[in-house]
Short mmCIF file of C-alpha atoms and ligand atoms in Angstrom, two decimals:
data_model
loop_
_atom_site.label_atom_id
_atom_site.label_comp_id
_atom_site.label_asym_id
_atom_site.label_seq_id
_atom_site.Cartn_x
_atom_site.Cartn_y
_atom_site.Cartn_z
CA UNK I 1 67.85 67.66 152.36
CA UNK I 2 66.09 64.36 152.51
CA UNK I 3 66.15 62.46 155.79
CA UNK I 4 68.11 59.55 154.27
CA UNK I 5 70.85 61.83 152.93
CA UNK I 6 74.28 60.83 154.16
CA UNK I 7 77.73 62.42 154.39
CA UNK I 8 80.20 60.03 152.75
CA UNK I 9 83.97 59.92 152.80
CA UNK I 10 85.74 57.86 150.20
CA UNK I 11 89.42 56.81 150.21
CA UNK I 12 91.05 55.17 147.30
CA UNK I 13 94.27 53.16 147.06
CA UNK I 14 95.68 51.34 144.04
CA UNK I 15 95.72 52.08 140.33
CA UNK I 16 94.01 54.65 138.15
CA UNK I 17 91.12 52.20 137.62
CA UNK I 18 90.38 52.50 141.32
CA UNK I 19 90.69 56.29 141.32
CA UNK I 20 88.20 56.36 138.44
CA UNK I 21 85.86 53.93 140.27
CA UNK I 22 85.93 56.20 143.32
CA UNK I 23 85.06 59.22 141.17
CA UNK I 24 82.14 57.32 139.63
CA UNK I 25 80.91 56.03 143.00
CA UNK I 26 81.07 59.58 144.38
CA UNK I 27 79.19 60.93 141.33
CA UNK I 28 76.43 58.35 141.80
CA UNK I 29 76.08 59.09 145.52
CA UNK I 30 76.05 62.87 144.91
CA UNK I 31 73.35 62.36 142.27
CA UNK I 32 71.31 60.38 144.80
CA UNK I 33 71.38 63.43 147.14
CA UNK I 34 74.24 62.47 149.48
CA UNK I 35 77.10 64.85 150.34
CA UNK I 36 80.84 64.19 150.06
CA UNK I 37 83.13 65.22 152.97
CA UNK I 38 86.92 65.22 153.07
CA UNK I 39 87.50 64.00 156.58
CA UNK I 40 86.54 60.70 158.33
CA UNK I 41 85.46 62.73 161.42
CA UNK I 42 82.73 64.51 159.46
CA UNK I 43 81.40 61.37 157.71
CA UNK I 44 78.57 59.03 158.60
CA UNK I 45 79.54 56.69 155.75
CA UNK I 46 83.16 55.63 155.22
CA UNK I 47 84.03 53.90 151.97
CA UNK I 48 87.46 52.35 151.35
CA UNK I 49 88.13 51.48 147.73
CA UNK I 50 90.86 48.87 148.04
CA UNK I 51 93.70 47.27 146.08
CA UNK I 52 94.98 43.68 146.20
CA UNK I 53 97.95 43.93 143.85
CA UNK I 54 100.51 43.59 146.66
CA UNK I 55 100.25 42.38 150.25
CA UNK I 56 101.33 45.81 151.52
CA UNK I 57 98.25 47.53 150.07
CA UNK I 58 95.98 45.01 151.81
CA UNK I 59 97.83 45.33 155.13
CA UNK I 60 97.27 49.07 155.10
CA UNK I 61 93.52 48.61 154.66
CA UNK I 62 93.26 46.05 157.50
CA UNK I 63 95.15 48.36 159.76
CA UNK I 64 92.88 51.29 158.85
CA UNK I 65 89.85 49.05 159.47
CA UNK I 66 91.37 48.26 162.89
CA UNK I 67 91.44 51.95 163.71
CA UNK I 68 87.86 52.43 162.52
CA UNK I 69 86.62 49.83 165.02
CA UNK I 70 86.80 52.28 167.92
CA UNK I 71 85.07 55.02 165.95
CA UNK I 72 82.30 52.59 165.11
CA UNK I 73 81.92 51.63 168.79
CA UNK I 74 81.41 55.31 169.66
CA UNK I 75 79.09 55.91 166.68
CA UNK I 76 77.22 52.70 165.86
CA UNK I 77 75.16 54.49 163.16
CA UNK I 78 78.34 54.87 161.10
CA UNK I 79 78.35 52.81 157.88
CA UNK I 80 81.69 51.32 156.89
CA UNK I 81 82.13 49.90 153.38
CA UNK I 82 84.99 48.01 151.79
CA UNK I 83 84.88 48.35 148.00
CA UNK I 84 87.02 47.19 145.08
CA UNK I 85 89.62 44.50 144.51
CA UNK I 86 90.08 43.36 148.12
CA UNK I 87 86.30 43.03 148.52
CA UNK I 88 86.21 40.63 145.59
CA UNK I 89 89.27 38.70 146.74
CA UNK I 90 88.71 38.52 150.50
CA UNK I 91 84.91 38.79 150.77
CA UNK I 92 83.83 36.90 154.01
CA UNK I 93 87.37 37.22 155.38
CA UNK I 94 86.81 40.97 155.69
CA UNK I 95 83.71 40.48 157.88
CA UNK I 96 85.62 37.91 159.90
CA UNK I 97 88.67 40.11 160.48
CA UNK I 98 86.67 43.33 160.84
CA UNK I 99 83.12 42.51 162.03
CA UNK I 100 82.28 46.24 162.26
CA UNK I 101 82.28 46.47 158.43
CA UNK I 102 78.77 46.87 157.01
CA UNK I 103 79.38 46.54 153.28
CA UNK I 104 81.70 44.47 151.09
CA UNK I 105 81.21 45.36 147.39
CA UNK I 106 83.41 44.06 144.55
CA UNK I 107 84.51 46.14 141.55
CA UNK I 108 81.90 44.47 139.38
CA UNK I 109 79.03 45.43 141.71
CA UNK I 110 79.62 49.13 142.34
CA UNK I 111 76.43 50.08 140.56
CA UNK I 112 74.52 48.61 143.51
CA UNK I 113 76.30 50.64 146.12
CA UNK I 114 73.67 53.41 146.53
CA UNK I 115 70.93 50.82 147.17
CA UNK I 116 73.14 48.77 149.47
CA UNK I 117 73.91 51.80 151.64
CA UNK I 118 70.18 52.48 151.94
CA UNK I 119 69.61 48.85 152.93
CA UNK I 120 72.18 49.03 155.69
CA UNK I 121 70.83 52.40 156.88
CA UNK I 122 67.32 50.88 157.03
CA UNK I 123 68.59 48.15 159.37
CA UNK I 124 69.12 45.43 156.77
CA UNK I 125 72.40 44.32 158.33
CA UNK I 126 75.74 43.58 156.63
CA UNK I 127 75.65 43.45 152.84
CA UNK I 128 77.98 41.46 150.54
CA UNK I 129 77.87 41.88 146.75
CA UNK I 130 80.62 40.34 144.69
CA UNK I 131 80.96 38.89 141.20
CA UNK I 132 81.33 35.19 140.28
CA UNK I 133 84.68 33.46 140.55
CA UNK I 134 86.39 32.84 137.23
CA UNK I 135 86.71 29.13 137.98
CA UNK I 136 83.51 27.17 138.38
CA UNK I 137 81.14 29.14 136.07
CA UNK I 138 80.98 29.57 132.30
CA UNK I 139 82.58 32.64 130.80
CA UNK I 140 79.30 34.34 129.79
CA UNK I 141 77.91 34.11 133.35
CA UNK I 142 81.13 35.43 134.84
CA UNK I 143 81.19 38.30 132.35
CA UNK I 144 77.62 39.17 133.22
CA UNK I 145 78.42 39.15 136.91
CA UNK I 146 81.09 41.79 136.44
CA UNK I 147 78.55 44.48 135.72
CA UNK I 148 79.95 47.37 133.70
CA UNK I 149 79.75 50.52 135.79
CA UNK I 150 79.74 53.73 133.75
CA UNK I 151 77.27 56.21 135.24
CA UNK I 152 76.98 59.74 133.86
CA UNK I 153 79.37 61.78 135.90
CA UNK I 154 78.84 65.10 134.13
CA UNK I 155 75.62 65.71 136.05
CA UNK I 156 77.71 66.66 139.12
CA UNK I 157 80.75 68.92 139.46
CA UNK I 158 83.83 66.84 138.69
CA UNK I 159 86.95 67.15 140.91
CA UNK I 160 89.19 68.22 137.97
CA UNK I 161 86.79 69.26 135.21
CA UNK I 162 89.47 69.74 132.55
CA UNK I 163 90.82 66.17 132.87
CA UNK I 164 89.07 62.80 132.82
CA UNK I 165 89.88 59.12 132.87
CA UNK I 166 87.58 57.05 130.68
CA UNK I 167 87.53 53.28 130.99
CA UNK I 168 87.45 51.60 127.57
CA UNK I 169 87.73 48.08 128.82
CA UNK I 170 87.09 46.06 131.94
CA UNK I 171 89.07 43.14 133.33
CA UNK I 172 92.01 41.18 132.07
CA UNK I 173 92.57 37.84 130.29
CA UNK I 174 96.36 37.70 130.33
CA UNK I 175 96.76 35.74 133.58
CA UNK I 176 100.38 36.72 134.21
CA UNK I 177 101.31 34.25 136.92
CA UNK I 178 102.05 36.91 139.61
CA UNK I 179 98.91 38.96 139.05
CA UNK I 180 95.64 38.99 140.97
CA UNK I 181 93.88 41.37 138.55
CA UNK I 182 92.23 38.82 136.23
CA UNK I 183 90.68 37.21 139.30
CA UNK I 184 89.46 40.40 141.01
CA UNK I 185 88.48 42.50 137.98
CA UNK I 186 87.06 39.67 135.92
CA UNK I 187 87.21 38.77 132.19
CA UNK I 188 88.44 41.24 129.60
CA UNK I 189 85.45 43.09 128.05
CA UNK I 190 85.77 46.07 125.76
CA UNK I 191 83.12 48.76 125.87
CA UNK I 192 81.42 49.56 122.57
CA UNK I 193 83.14 52.47 120.80
CA UNK I 194 79.84 54.34 120.41
CA UNK I 195 79.42 54.39 124.18
CA UNK I 196 82.94 55.70 124.68
CA UNK I 197 82.51 58.39 122.03
CA UNK I 198 79.35 59.50 123.69
CA UNK I 199 81.03 59.73 127.09
CA UNK I 200 83.98 61.67 125.77
CA UNK I 201 81.65 64.08 123.88
CA UNK I 202 79.74 64.74 127.10
CA UNK I 203 83.03 65.32 128.97
CA UNK I 204 84.22 67.72 126.26
CA UNK I 205 80.93 69.64 126.48
CA UNK I 206 81.68 69.94 130.19
CA UNK I 207 85.05 71.60 129.60
CA UNK I 208 87.29 68.52 129.57
CA UNK I 209 90.53 69.04 127.59
CA UNK I 210 92.46 65.83 128.32
CA UNK I 211 91.16 62.28 128.33
CA UNK I 212 93.15 59.30 129.57
CA UNK I 213 91.73 56.02 128.26
CA UNK I 214 92.04 53.22 130.76
CA UNK I 215 92.37 49.46 130.38
CA UNK I 216 94.45 46.84 132.19
CA UNK I 217 95.89 46.05 128.72
CA UNK I 218 94.43 49.04 126.98
CA UNK I 219 96.02 48.33 123.60
CA UNK I 220 94.22 44.96 123.33
CA UNK I 221 90.93 46.97 123.07
CA UNK I 222 88.61 45.40 120.50
CA UNK I 223 85.01 46.36 119.90
CA UNK I 224 83.47 43.54 117.84
CA UNK I 225 79.85 44.55 118.24
CA UNK I 226 79.63 46.40 114.86
CA UNK I 227 80.17 45.34 111.25
CA UNK I 228 83.90 46.12 111.56
CA UNK I 229 86.25 45.45 114.46
CA UNK I 230 87.39 48.67 116.14
CA UNK I 231 90.83 48.52 117.74
CA UNK I 232 92.55 51.12 119.89
CA UNK I 233 94.13 52.84 116.88
CA UNK I 234 90.71 53.18 115.25
CA UNK I 235 89.22 54.49 118.46
CA UNK I 236 91.90 57.13 118.67
CA UNK I 237 91.03 58.39 115.14
CA UNK I 238 87.36 58.51 116.19
CA UNK I 239 87.99 60.41 119.44
CA UNK I 240 90.42 62.76 117.76
CA UNK I 241 87.51 64.42 115.90
CA UNK I 242 85.76 65.53 119.10
CA UNK I 243 85.79 69.32 119.44
CA UNK I 244 87.21 70.60 122.72
CA UNK I 245 89.41 67.60 123.41
CA UNK I 246 93.06 68.69 123.18
CA UNK I 247 94.93 65.67 124.55
CA UNK I 248 94.37 61.92 124.34
CA UNK I 249 96.40 59.45 126.33
CA UNK I 250 96.02 55.77 127.17
CA UNK I 251 97.35 53.34 129.83
CA UNK I 252 98.45 50.55 130.44
CA UNK I 253 99.86 48.92 127.30
CA UNK I 254 100.92 45.29 126.83
CA UNK I 255 104.08 44.84 124.70
CA UNK I 256 102.36 42.22 122.53
CA UNK I 257 99.70 44.69 121.35
CA UNK I 258 101.90 47.67 120.53
CA UNK I 259 101.03 47.36 116.83
CA UNK I 260 102.27 49.32 113.85
CA UNK I 261 98.75 50.67 113.41
CA UNK I 262 98.77 52.07 116.95
CA UNK I 263 102.14 53.74 116.51
CA UNK I 264 100.98 55.19 113.21
CA UNK I 265 97.89 56.63 114.84
CA UNK I 266 100.12 58.21 117.51
CA UNK I 267 102.35 59.72 114.84
CA UNK I 268 99.46 60.97 112.67
CA UNK I 269 97.14 62.38 115.35
CA UNK I 270 98.45 65.57 116.98
CA UNK I 271 96.13 65.30 119.96
CA UNK I 272 97.51 61.89 120.98
CA UNK I 273 100.29 62.23 123.53
CA UNK I 274 103.63 60.72 122.52
CA UNK I 275 103.70 58.74 125.77
CA UNK I 276 103.60 54.95 126.21
CA UNK I 277 103.54 53.09 129.47
CA UNK I 278 104.51 49.54 128.41
CA UNK I 279 105.60 47.40 131.40
CA UNK I 280 108.46 44.98 130.65
CA UNK I 281 108.36 43.40 134.15
CA UNK I 282 111.73 41.64 133.66
CA UNK I 283 114.78 41.59 131.34
CA UNK I 284 115.31 37.85 131.67
CA UNK I 285 113.66 35.36 129.32
CA UNK I 286 113.59 32.65 132.00
CA UNK I 287 111.63 34.97 134.29
CA UNK I 288 109.37 36.36 131.53
CA UNK I 289 108.43 32.76 130.73
CA UNK I 290 107.74 31.91 134.35
CA UNK I 291 105.66 35.10 134.60
CA UNK I 292 103.80 33.94 131.44
CA UNK I 293 104.20 37.37 129.86
CA UNK I 294 104.05 36.00 126.32
CA UNK I 295 107.15 37.70 124.90
CA UNK I 296 110.94 37.50 125.09
CA UNK I 297 113.29 40.33 126.00
CA UNK I 298 114.43 40.43 122.35
CA UNK I 299 110.81 41.05 121.29
CA UNK I 300 110.50 43.82 123.88
CA UNK I 301 113.71 45.46 122.67
CA UNK I 302 112.50 45.29 119.08
CA UNK I 303 109.24 46.91 120.14
CA UNK I 304 111.21 49.74 121.71
CA UNK I 305 113.16 50.18 118.50
CA UNK I 306 109.91 50.36 116.50
CA UNK I 307 108.49 52.97 118.89
CA UNK I 308 111.65 55.17 118.66
CA UNK I 309 111.70 54.84 114.90
CA UNK I 310 108.11 55.94 114.44
CA UNK I 311 108.01 58.39 117.35
CA UNK I 312 111.48 59.73 118.01
CA UNK I 313 110.27 62.06 120.79
CA UNK I 314 108.07 59.60 122.61
CA UNK I 315 108.49 59.00 126.29
CA UNK I 316 108.32 55.32 127.29
CA UNK I 317 107.82 54.17 130.83
CA UNK I 318 107.83 50.69 132.34
CA UNK I 319 107.07 48.56 135.42
CA UNK I 320 109.45 45.92 136.82
CA UNK I 321 109.09 43.27 139.48
CA UNK I 322 112.23 42.30 141.36
CA UNK I 323 112.68 39.07 143.39
CA UNK I 324 110.20 36.94 141.44
CA UNK I 325 110.10 33.26 142.39
CA UNK I 326 113.28 31.46 141.39
CA UNK I 327 114.97 34.66 140.16
CA UNK I 328 118.79 34.58 140.26
CA UNK I 329 121.28 37.41 140.44
CA UNK I 330 122.02 36.78 136.80
CA UNK I 331 118.30 37.28 135.92
CA UNK I 332 118.39 40.54 137.86
CA UNK I 333 121.52 41.67 135.93
CA UNK I 334 119.59 41.17 132.70
CA UNK I 335 116.78 43.36 134.00
CA UNK I 336 119.34 46.00 135.00
CA UNK I 337 120.81 45.82 131.48
CA UNK I 338 117.37 46.37 129.98
CA UNK I 339 116.75 49.42 132.22
CA UNK I 340 120.19 50.81 131.27
CA UNK I 341 119.72 50.26 127.55
CA UNK I 342 116.06 51.29 127.22
CA UNK I 343 116.48 54.68 128.88
CA UNK I 344 112.86 54.78 130.06
CA UNK I 345 111.54 58.18 131.04
CA UNK I 346 110.55 56.47 134.31
CA UNK I 347 110.28 52.96 135.79
CA UNK I 348 108.00 51.78 138.55
CA UNK I 349 109.77 49.07 140.51
CA UNK I 350 108.03 46.60 142.80
CA UNK I 351 109.25 43.84 145.07
CA UNK I 352 107.46 40.57 144.26
CA UNK I 353 104.53 39.90 146.61
CA UNK I 354 102.91 36.47 146.49
CA UNK I 355 99.15 36.74 145.82
CA UNK I 356 96.83 33.93 146.87
CA UNK I 357 94.87 32.57 143.93
CA UNK I 358 97.59 33.25 141.38
CA UNK I 359 99.52 30.60 139.43
CA UNK I 360 102.87 31.78 140.86
CA UNK I 361 101.59 31.39 144.39
CA UNK I 362 100.35 27.91 143.54
CA UNK I 363 103.29 26.65 141.52
CA UNK I 364 106.45 28.42 142.72
CA UNK I 365 108.19 29.30 145.93
CA UNK I 366 108.67 32.94 146.91
CA UNK I 367 112.32 32.17 147.56
CA UNK I 368 114.18 35.50 147.10
CA UNK I 369 114.95 36.92 150.57
CA UNK I 370 113.32 40.30 151.40
CA UNK I 371 116.77 41.85 151.88
CA UNK I 372 117.77 40.84 148.34
CA UNK I 373 114.50 42.19 146.92
CA UNK I 374 115.11 45.48 148.75
CA UNK I 375 118.69 45.78 147.53
CA UNK I 376 117.71 45.02 143.91
CA UNK I 377 114.81 47.47 144.12
CA UNK I 378 117.20 50.24 145.24
CA UNK I 379 119.81 49.31 142.66
CA UNK I 380 117.31 49.44 139.83
CA UNK I 381 115.89 52.72 141.10
CA UNK I 382 119.38 54.26 141.23
CA UNK I 383 120.03 53.24 137.61
CA UNK I 384 116.66 54.58 136.47
CA UNK I 385 116.99 57.87 138.44
CA UNK I 386 120.42 58.58 136.95
CA UNK I 387 118.96 58.09 133.45
CA UNK I 388 115.88 60.25 134.23
CA UNK I 389 118.15 63.03 135.48
CA UNK I 390 120.39 62.85 132.43
CA UNK I 391 117.49 62.76 130.00
CA UNK I 392 115.82 65.77 131.68
CA UNK I 393 119.02 67.83 131.30
CA UNK I 394 118.42 68.89 127.66
CA UNK I 395 115.09 70.37 128.74
CA UNK I 396 116.85 73.14 130.67
CA UNK I 397 116.10 76.47 129.05
CA UNK I 398 113.51 74.93 126.71
CA UNK I 399 109.84 75.94 126.62
CA UNK I 400 107.36 73.12 127.00
CA UNK I 401 103.59 73.11 126.77
CA UNK I 402 101.74 71.95 129.87
CA UNK I 403 98.20 71.39 131.00
CA UNK I 404 97.91 73.06 134.41
CA UNK I 405 96.43 70.49 136.80
CA UNK I 406 96.22 72.38 140.11
CA UNK I 407 98.22 73.39 143.20
CA UNK I 408 101.39 71.36 143.77
CA UNK I 409 101.71 69.04 146.79
CA UNK I 410 103.74 71.74 148.55
CA UNK I 411 101.07 74.38 147.92
CA UNK I 412 98.31 72.01 149.15
CA UNK I 413 100.18 71.32 152.41
CA UNK I 414 100.89 75.01 152.82
CA UNK I 415 97.25 75.97 152.37
CA UNK I 416 96.10 73.15 154.74
CA UNK I 417 98.46 74.55 157.39
CA UNK I 418 97.45 78.15 156.85
CA UNK I 419 93.92 78.29 158.25
CA UNK I 420 93.56 82.00 157.41
CA UNK I 421 94.23 81.32 153.74
CA UNK I 422 92.33 83.48 151.31
CA UNK I 423 90.14 81.65 148.80
CA UNK I 424 91.11 84.30 146.22
CA UNK I 425 93.23 84.18 143.10
CA UNK I 426 96.61 84.23 144.87
CA UNK I 427 99.90 83.17 143.38
CA UNK I 428 100.65 79.56 144.37
CA UNK I 429 102.91 76.77 143.32
CA UNK I 430 101.12 75.01 140.48
CA UNK I 431 101.70 71.66 138.83
CA UNK I 432 101.12 70.63 135.25
CA UNK I 433 102.15 67.95 132.78
CA UNK I 434 103.66 67.90 129.33
CA UNK I 435 102.20 65.58 126.70
CA UNK I 436 105.13 63.28 127.50
CA UNK I 437 103.85 63.00 131.08
CA UNK I 438 106.65 65.11 132.56
CA UNK I 439 105.70 66.91 135.73
CA UNK I 440 106.29 70.67 135.67
CA UNK I 441 106.13 72.87 138.78
CA UNK I 442 105.89 76.68 138.52
CA UNK I 443 104.45 79.69 140.33
CA UNK I 444 101.26 81.16 139.00
CA UNK I 445 97.73 82.33 139.62
CA UNK I 446 95.11 79.67 140.45
CA UNK I 447 93.19 81.12 137.51
CA UNK I 448 95.59 79.21 135.29
CA UNK I 449 94.29 75.83 136.42
CA UNK I 450 92.81 73.99 133.49
CA UNK I 451 94.74 76.02 130.86
CA UNK I 452 97.30 74.74 128.40
CA UNK I 453 100.28 77.08 128.36
CA UNK I 454 104.02 77.35 127.69
CA UNK I 455 106.45 77.12 130.54
CA UNK I 456 110.18 77.77 130.32
CA UNK I 457 112.28 75.26 132.27
CA UNK I 458 114.81 76.69 134.67
CA UNK I 459 115.72 73.78 136.94
CA UNK I 460 115.32 70.02 136.80
CA UNK I 461 115.69 66.91 138.91
CA UNK I 462 115.08 63.25 138.03
CA UNK I 463 111.31 63.50 138.51
CA UNK I 464 110.31 67.16 138.13
CA UNK I 465 110.91 70.16 135.87
CA UNK I 466 110.75 73.61 137.51
CA UNK I 467 109.93 76.54 135.35
CA UNK I 468 108.29 79.88 134.77
CA UNK I 469 105.10 80.46 132.84
CA UNK I 470 106.04 82.27 129.67
CA UNK I 471 102.55 83.72 129.31
CA UNK I 472 100.29 84.51 132.19
CA UNK I 473 97.46 86.23 130.45
N1 5AD R 1 103.98 41.62 143.21
C1 5AD R 1 104.64 42.76 142.93
N2 5AD R 1 104.27 43.61 141.94
C2 5AD R 1 103.22 43.27 141.21
N3 5AD R 1 102.60 43.91 140.16
C3 5AD R 1 101.53 43.17 139.81
N4 5AD R 1 101.40 42.06 140.60
C4 5AD R 1 102.46 42.12 141.48
C5 5AD R 1 102.88 41.26 142.51
N5 5AD R 1 102.20 40.15 142.79
C6 5AD R 1 103.13 45.12 139.56
C7 5AD R 1 103.36 44.93 138.09
C8 5AD R 1 102.29 45.71 137.41
C9 5AD R 1 102.08 46.80 138.46
C10 5AD R 1 100.77 47.54 138.36
O1 5AD R 1 102.20 46.17 139.69
O2 5AD R 1 104.67 45.54 137.77
O3 5AD R 1 102.62 46.21 136.18
FE1 SF4 R 2 95.10 47.20 142.58
FE2 SF4 R 2 95.09 45.82 140.34
FE3 SF4 R 2 92.81 46.30 141.57
FE4 SF4 R 2 94.07 48.31 140.37
S1 SF4 R 2 93.18 46.48 139.39
S2 SF4 R 2 93.17 48.34 142.38
S3 SF4 R 2 96.24 47.67 140.79
S4 SF4 R 2 94.48 45.06 142.30
#
């Protein structure tokens, strides 16, 4: 191994974009001859890929950085890097609060990471690489400064070879007033369809069965580089033709862009999963307006009706924020009504967290007490969980088709505990997903990982289906 080769550990928090970025960063570093390790204690390079969406995510990183200070004192040769959204948002602040950090690299500069690590290792001192702020420079310059990072990851062994996330667009232009994403991930830029096709073909050649297309508002995808505009629906038709790919999914949708053409593509293309994550955020028009979401609750309900009409078996999931600035109990009641009526497969519920640099933080007061946010969060969760449990009930006794993803959390914990575990083909608890994104747990041989197979459901709860593989050959 070359003398400069390093052992890196990478930890990711935040959304799927971040998980993908970490995979791409790891692929680049592996290609450059470095080695990935799964424990901080064995690493000489520690990379934290961070999230800024809520204060809590940032607090966790600062506290982890606090703990790393001592380790760095004992091993000064250790390189510590802060990557991703917090790096873009907090930049110098990170060096100020954690002077033992060597690298601060924003999500639009990840392509430089390999070179930056080398620079630090060669004694070049702390390195900061971030993209331009959205205010103060022209759009074209800001776009260029968020450099699109899409290295070839098929050259190295991928963590889950049968599944892949593929980014189809970068950034966001919606500027919802609560959201830090447009600031930290830059302007919305769609990747050319040809590039995406090429990437998915390469992944399919590598054994990938399921592709999840990623975008902050994935259904506003628009490739205008060719003679004809290619929207998400068109892209799905194009990707559908790739041999080897069995499942196509896409997240996260914006209600305004859930077009008839997209629903038609979902209905017509058997490889496209009947699953739509379309965050509503609130059921109150006053709040939706203050959030600058660009739709009313009536529009959202009509969109749901259109989805169910075209795709009667589709699973729809949503995100909600409780305790937004100025929100009243009556606003919250309207959100609860929407959750009750919509019967989402699942809802992700968040307590509002003021984010510096957003319009809400500038214009409004974060005036809903924490105790009220907590109570509303629990109330909404209870409503959603009761619905999820009821709607899973009809699946009892049914056979569903799943893609086997790997050992379940329980099995992973068990094998971590059992140091004398055999690396053979034992029977373990496995986890897979239906095309509707339902999680299925069952017992089976690890040889089944990466296979699509039928499982008969024997037990359910609100979040998980428990079953038995109908076919184990
Ligand atoms: N506070 C709380 N939740 C937020 N989200 C985005 N910004 C905030 C914030 N400032 C939630 C939204 C989004 C999800 C990814 O995170 O519901 O859909
Ligand atoms: Fe967090 Fe948003 Fe960045 Fe994803 S894009 S890591 S959710 S701040």
